[in-house]
XYZ file of C-alpha atoms in Angstrom:
376
model
C -9.353 -48.657 4.658
C -7.988 -44.746 4.466
C -6.597 -43.443 1.137
C -3.244 -42.310 1.351
C -2.496 -39.824 -1.521
C -3.383 -42.527 -4.244
C -6.490 -44.515 -4.190
C -6.026 -48.143 -3.288
C -8.852 -50.403 -4.773
C -10.126 -53.302 -2.811
C -10.155 -54.308 0.916
C -7.057 -56.360 0.730
C -4.093 -55.755 2.989
C -0.813 -54.765 1.315
C 2.449 -56.872 1.692
C 5.077 -54.890 3.423
C 6.894 -53.797 0.071
C 3.743 -52.323 -1.288
C 3.362 -50.498 2.128
C 7.076 -49.395 1.552
C 5.913 -47.587 -1.821
C 2.953 -46.178 -0.524
C 5.077 -44.521 2.402
C 7.500 -43.208 -0.344
C 4.266 -41.577 -2.562
C 3.105 -39.822 0.608
C 6.264 -38.085 1.441
C 6.469 -37.235 -2.252
C 2.897 -35.890 -1.890
C 3.993 -34.053 1.239
C 6.520 -32.136 -0.647
C 4.223 -31.481 -3.479
C 1.819 -29.938 -1.222
C 4.328 -27.498 0.430
C 5.405 -26.516 -3.340
C 8.413 -26.485 -5.493
C 10.329 -23.391 -6.080
C 8.481 -21.169 -8.850
C 10.500 -21.274 -12.054
C 9.645 -17.630 -12.579
C 11.235 -16.612 -9.613
C 14.112 -13.670 -10.444
C 17.521 -14.331 -10.957
C 19.999 -14.865 -8.251
C 21.898 -11.870 -6.760
C 25.017 -12.342 -8.240
C 23.087 -11.989 -11.521
C 20.942 -8.997 -10.334
C 23.699 -6.658 -8.939
C 25.441 -6.198 -12.263
C 22.369 -5.656 -13.950
C 21.132 -2.951 -11.325
C 24.958 -1.678 -11.551
C 24.365 -1.116 -15.286
C 21.157 0.624 -14.746
C 23.047 3.039 -12.314
C 25.654 3.887 -14.326
C 23.371 4.732 -17.272
C 21.383 6.711 -15.015
C 24.174 8.712 -13.933
C 25.770 9.192 -17.595
C 22.318 10.309 -18.754
C 21.690 12.794 -15.869
C 24.938 14.330 -16.423
C 24.180 15.051 -20.054
C 20.899 16.351 -18.896
C 22.312 18.302 -16.392
C 25.238 19.820 -18.598
C 22.474 20.639 -21.360
C 20.537 22.549 -18.700
C 23.345 24.059 -17.481
C 24.194 25.447 -20.854
C 20.732 26.386 -21.899
C 20.493 28.205 -18.141
C 23.823 30.158 -19.186
C 22.474 31.226 -22.311
C 19.281 32.873 -20.648
C 21.699 34.371 -18.176
C 23.573 35.858 -21.112
C 20.085 37.081 -22.605
C 19.392 38.696 -19.377
C 22.917 40.587 -19.301
C 22.356 41.598 -22.694
C 18.852 42.844 -21.841
C 20.561 45.040 -18.882
C 22.919 46.223 -21.317
C 20.284 47.282 -23.602
C 17.939 48.877 -21.365
C 20.881 51.008 -19.944
C 21.593 52.255 -23.516
C 18.300 53.034 -23.957
C 17.989 54.808 -20.647
C 20.897 56.785 -21.727
C 19.512 57.491 -25.143
C 16.270 58.718 -23.674
C 17.936 61.017 -21.104
C 20.106 62.748 -23.885
C 16.970 63.164 -25.829
C 15.061 64.655 -22.828
C 18.097 67.013 -22.167
C 17.933 67.721 -26.067
C 14.019 68.384 -25.848
C 14.171 70.600 -22.910
C 17.052 73.042 -24.606
C 14.717 73.010 -27.771
C 11.849 73.959 -26.067
C 13.621 76.665 -23.814
C 15.026 78.010 -26.929
C 11.967 78.110 -28.894
C 9.893 79.894 -26.131
C 12.704 82.570 -25.609
C 11.996 83.214 -29.544
C 8.452 83.507 -28.832
C 8.610 85.648 -25.712
C 10.752 88.083 -27.913
C 8.507 88.180 -30.855
C 5.657 88.917 -28.437
C 7.560 91.727 -26.537
C 8.484 93.591 -29.526
C 5.290 92.953 -31.052
C 5.939 90.485 -33.406
C 9.458 91.855 -34.616
C 12.500 90.379 -33.017
C 14.908 92.504 -34.888
C 15.212 96.440 -33.958
C 15.369 98.746 -37.559
C 18.434 100.698 -37.242
C 16.594 104.049 -38.536
C 13.222 104.974 -38.924
C 13.730 104.846 -42.945
C 13.957 100.921 -42.431
C 11.145 101.048 -40.101
C 8.722 102.534 -42.845
C 9.430 99.827 -45.284
C 7.625 96.751 -44.850
C 10.177 94.681 -47.039
C 13.300 95.852 -45.153
C 11.123 94.496 -42.231
C 10.478 91.137 -43.618
C 14.238 90.743 -44.677
C 15.028 91.649 -41.241
C 12.549 89.040 -39.439
C 13.480 86.269 -41.962
C 16.529 84.961 -40.129
C 14.601 84.739 -36.992
C 11.441 83.000 -38.672
C 14.088 80.358 -40.319
C 15.481 79.828 -36.732
C 11.994 79.550 -35.020
C 11.269 77.012 -37.849
C 14.265 75.163 -37.421
C 13.794 74.866 -33.927
C 10.123 73.724 -34.213
C 11.228 71.312 -36.731
C 14.207 69.976 -34.355
C 11.895 69.321 -31.449
C 9.181 67.421 -33.718
C 12.264 65.495 -34.431
C 13.495 64.711 -31.136
C 9.897 64.136 -30.063
C 9.612 61.414 -32.480
C 12.655 59.868 -31.637
C 11.948 60.045 -27.996
C 8.838 58.291 -28.970
C 10.672 55.632 -30.737
C 12.951 55.182 -28.075
C 9.931 54.827 -25.618
C 8.128 51.903 -27.942
C 11.752 50.159 -27.760
C 11.700 50.459 -23.990
C 8.657 49.223 -23.762
C 8.997 46.194 -26.166
C 12.217 45.424 -24.357
C 10.433 45.511 -20.995
C 8.183 42.689 -22.377
C 11.054 40.716 -23.380
C 12.562 40.744 -20.468
C 9.602 39.410 -18.577
C 9.162 36.633 -20.905
C 13.149 35.880 -20.452
C 12.864 36.119 -16.680
C 9.917 33.912 -16.502
C 11.887 31.331 -18.774
C 15.169 31.794 -16.909
C 13.389 30.670 -13.865
C 12.079 27.836 -15.250
C 15.633 27.069 -16.453
C 16.927 27.755 -13.170
C 14.181 25.303 -11.489
C 14.660 22.714 -14.174
C 18.661 22.664 -13.330
C 18.176 22.195 -9.693
C 15.604 19.305 -10.177
C 18.058 17.404 -12.500
C 21.104 18.072 -10.503
C 19.088 16.932 -7.498
C 18.392 13.581 -9.289
C 21.961 13.627 -10.323
C 23.140 13.625 -6.763
C 20.895 10.849 -5.821
C 22.017 9.060 -8.415
C 25.672 9.580 -7.623
C 25.146 8.473 -4.179
C 23.676 5.079 -5.479
C 26.641 4.615 -7.831
C 28.833 4.926 -4.812
C 26.694 2.589 -2.862
C 26.834 0.269 -5.541
C 30.440 0.616 -6.138
C 31.129 -0.033 -2.685
C 29.143 -3.099 -2.678
C 31.249 -4.501 -5.578
C 34.461 -4.047 -3.572
C 33.421 -5.350 -0.148
C 32.009 -8.455 -2.271
C 35.424 -8.963 -4.376
C 33.368 -8.625 -7.721
C 34.080 -5.391 -9.624
C 32.790 -6.913 -12.806
C 33.247 -4.242 -15.740
C 30.317 -3.025 -17.023
C 28.789 -2.246 -20.401
C 29.213 1.679 -21.566
C 25.478 2.891 -22.602
C 26.491 4.904 -25.406
C 22.880 6.240 -25.635
C 22.866 7.731 -22.188
C 26.194 9.047 -22.795
C 24.741 11.157 -25.533
C 27.986 10.936 -27.648
C 30.482 12.228 -25.287
C 32.732 9.080 -25.814
C 32.688 9.764 -29.454
C 33.459 13.567 -28.906
C 36.364 13.030 -26.385
C 38.205 10.670 -28.871
C 37.537 13.042 -31.520
C 39.267 16.039 -29.323
C 42.002 13.677 -28.194
C 42.884 12.767 -32.061
C 42.766 16.417 -32.853
C 45.345 17.512 -29.726
C 47.384 14.586 -30.700
C 48.418 11.294 -29.156
C 47.590 12.214 -25.936
C 44.609 13.984 -23.795
C 43.585 14.654 -19.921
C 41.924 11.909 -18.053
C 39.007 13.825 -17.034
C 37.657 17.256 -18.008
C 36.145 20.119 -15.624
C 38.246 19.067 -12.703
C 40.206 20.716 -9.803
C 44.078 19.513 -9.085
C 44.336 18.643 -5.283
C 46.956 15.986 -3.956
C 49.996 16.264 -6.326
C 52.793 13.839 -6.744
C 55.215 13.266 -3.734
C 52.927 14.775 -0.971
C 52.837 13.672 2.178
C 49.899 13.113 4.873
C 47.988 10.794 6.988
C 46.272 9.265 3.965
C 49.300 7.652 2.479
C 51.906 4.888 4.061
C 54.755 7.085 2.321
C 54.216 9.938 -0.295
C 51.535 10.368 -2.793
C 52.006 8.462 -5.671
C 50.305 10.226 -8.290
C 48.162 13.210 -8.813
C 44.611 13.565 -7.616
C 41.879 15.126 -9.828
C 38.711 16.448 -7.703
C 35.468 15.675 -9.653
C 32.269 14.376 -8.876
C 31.352 10.464 -8.769
C 30.113 9.308 -12.136
C 32.415 11.626 -14.239
C 33.854 9.668 -17.312
C 37.468 8.867 -16.660
C 39.513 8.622 -20.288
C 42.337 6.836 -21.513
C 45.048 9.369 -21.802
C 46.396 7.470 -24.776
C 46.110 4.361 -27.077
C 47.042 1.263 -25.360
C 46.029 -1.980 -23.980
C 43.995 -2.635 -20.384
C 46.779 -4.736 -18.676
C 45.558 -4.856 -15.193
C 42.062 -4.153 -13.030
C 41.734 -3.753 -9.234
C 39.119 -4.698 -6.918
C 39.766 -3.661 -3.318
C 42.805 -2.382 -1.305
C 43.999 1.146 -0.957
C 43.218 2.032 -4.561
C 39.550 0.310 -4.773
C 38.406 -0.401 -8.368
C 41.458 0.626 -10.586
C 42.758 -0.374 -13.653
C 46.141 0.061 -15.710
C 46.851 0.699 -19.429
C 50.047 -0.037 -20.997
C 50.622 2.326 -23.817
C 52.304 1.994 -27.018
C 55.812 3.536 -25.920
C 56.101 1.264 -22.928
C 54.850 3.728 -20.465
C 51.768 2.953 -18.102
C 48.816 4.776 -16.571
C 47.302 3.640 -13.815
C 43.020 5.138 -12.708
C 42.168 4.604 -9.292
C 39.531 5.019 -6.757
C 36.883 4.648 -9.556
C 33.175 3.729 -9.372
C 32.751 1.207 -12.242
C 34.976 0.308 -15.275
C 33.933 -0.263 -18.852
C 36.974 -2.122 -19.957
C 38.527 -5.604 -19.298
C 42.234 -7.122 -19.095
C 43.419 -7.313 -23.102
C 41.265 -4.444 -24.566
C 42.525 -2.232 -27.030
C 41.676 1.275 -25.977
C 41.939 4.713 -27.774
C 43.067 8.292 -26.679
C 40.129 9.843 -25.237
C 37.955 6.587 -24.757
C 35.839 6.446 -21.612
C 37.109 3.546 -19.451
C 35.351 3.971 -16.252
C 33.781 6.375 -13.823
C 35.010 8.146 -11.048
C 34.395 7.538 -7.349
C 35.624 7.045 -4.013
C 36.064 3.517 -3.542
C 39.444 2.443 -1.490
C 41.530 4.781 0.548
C 39.450 7.559 -0.455
C 38.016 10.852 1.484
C 35.877 11.771 -0.967
C 34.845 11.457 -4.813
C 38.083 11.940 -7.272
C 40.396 10.384 -9.397
C 43.808 8.972 -8.600
C 45.858 9.257 -11.859
C 49.266 7.789 -12.036
C 52.344 7.232 -14.749
C 54.488 4.220 -14.097
C 57.314 2.606 -15.858
C 55.613 -0.855 -15.066
C 52.219 -1.897 -14.012
C 53.387 -2.278 -10.615
C 52.832 0.039 -7.643
C 56.171 1.785 -6.888
C 57.188 2.719 -10.263
C 55.398 6.259 -10.448
C 56.725 9.265 -11.858
C 55.278 12.734 -11.551
C 52.523 12.874 -13.947
C 52.062 16.564 -14.417
C 55.453 17.282 -16.237
C 55.249 14.170 -18.097
C 51.711 15.116 -19.637
C 53.270 18.695 -20.085
C 56.114 17.169 -22.242
C 53.432 15.539 -24.279
C 51.592 18.708 -25.080
C 48.837 18.195 -22.321
C 48.602 21.055 -19.862
C 46.548 20.562 -16.532
């Protein structure tokens, strides 16, 4: 008899029940042959997406800090280059002045020597023959001229010494400029490389944000404080130093204002737009509580903060959120990253001040912030 999955002992025929059991075992053996899913397989896509989004946001934050530091070092190198240029111009001006003085001194000294040669060694003519016969009188007459020639010679030597010092300083400056120009070129290349990586990371962030909106899973992400490089703590310290309120973003350009009309809005524009690159940290303008978050629609990824005085601030078109509803926030705290989700034509932050959490209760945020000491 053939062996079916398990060895069958003896030549006896099996009863019907035994045959049925064997059939089940054969099916199980077939399943085993096909293989079960590996227990070491990766997490499902729903788990991997937030993890990847966290890595992307951390990369954007890290590269933003790195790019800012690189630009700062390059600007310092530019400042050094400008200082070198000013110093070189000053040295050149002083050298030209020294050359003019040297030319004048040499001309005066040459004139005195030629006059002495023409008069046989005497540049002052005696008044009468009696004086011409007295050697002491002749020496007395020549003394002022001798002193003048000696003075001219000393001045010429001193001017030559200063000119040589300036030339040495100029050569030292040229060597410094060559080294500084090399460093500056390297810094410029580094800035371009970091900015290229940052641009790619921002594009990846926008893609992830758009995917989150389309899937309806705009999960708040943890803020990587190490990647932020202490920026969030710095912003909070600045906000506390300035008072209760602060700007929602830094290094921005104001674009569409409150009440504007256009094809992008169903009625009028309900807030103030800040043009900033994707991935720019968005800060809570004041202390309060996160009362709502959004994922999709015209505002894309958005959130609303209720402040202690009953006003509400809204932040829209985000690429990521760092807070959840019910969370307490402080003035200057990073609550998200700017993006271009929702009804948006490019990376920016849409910011509103509202009298309630709902759309339609907005007031002009610019005078509202101005009244609280925040100038945009």
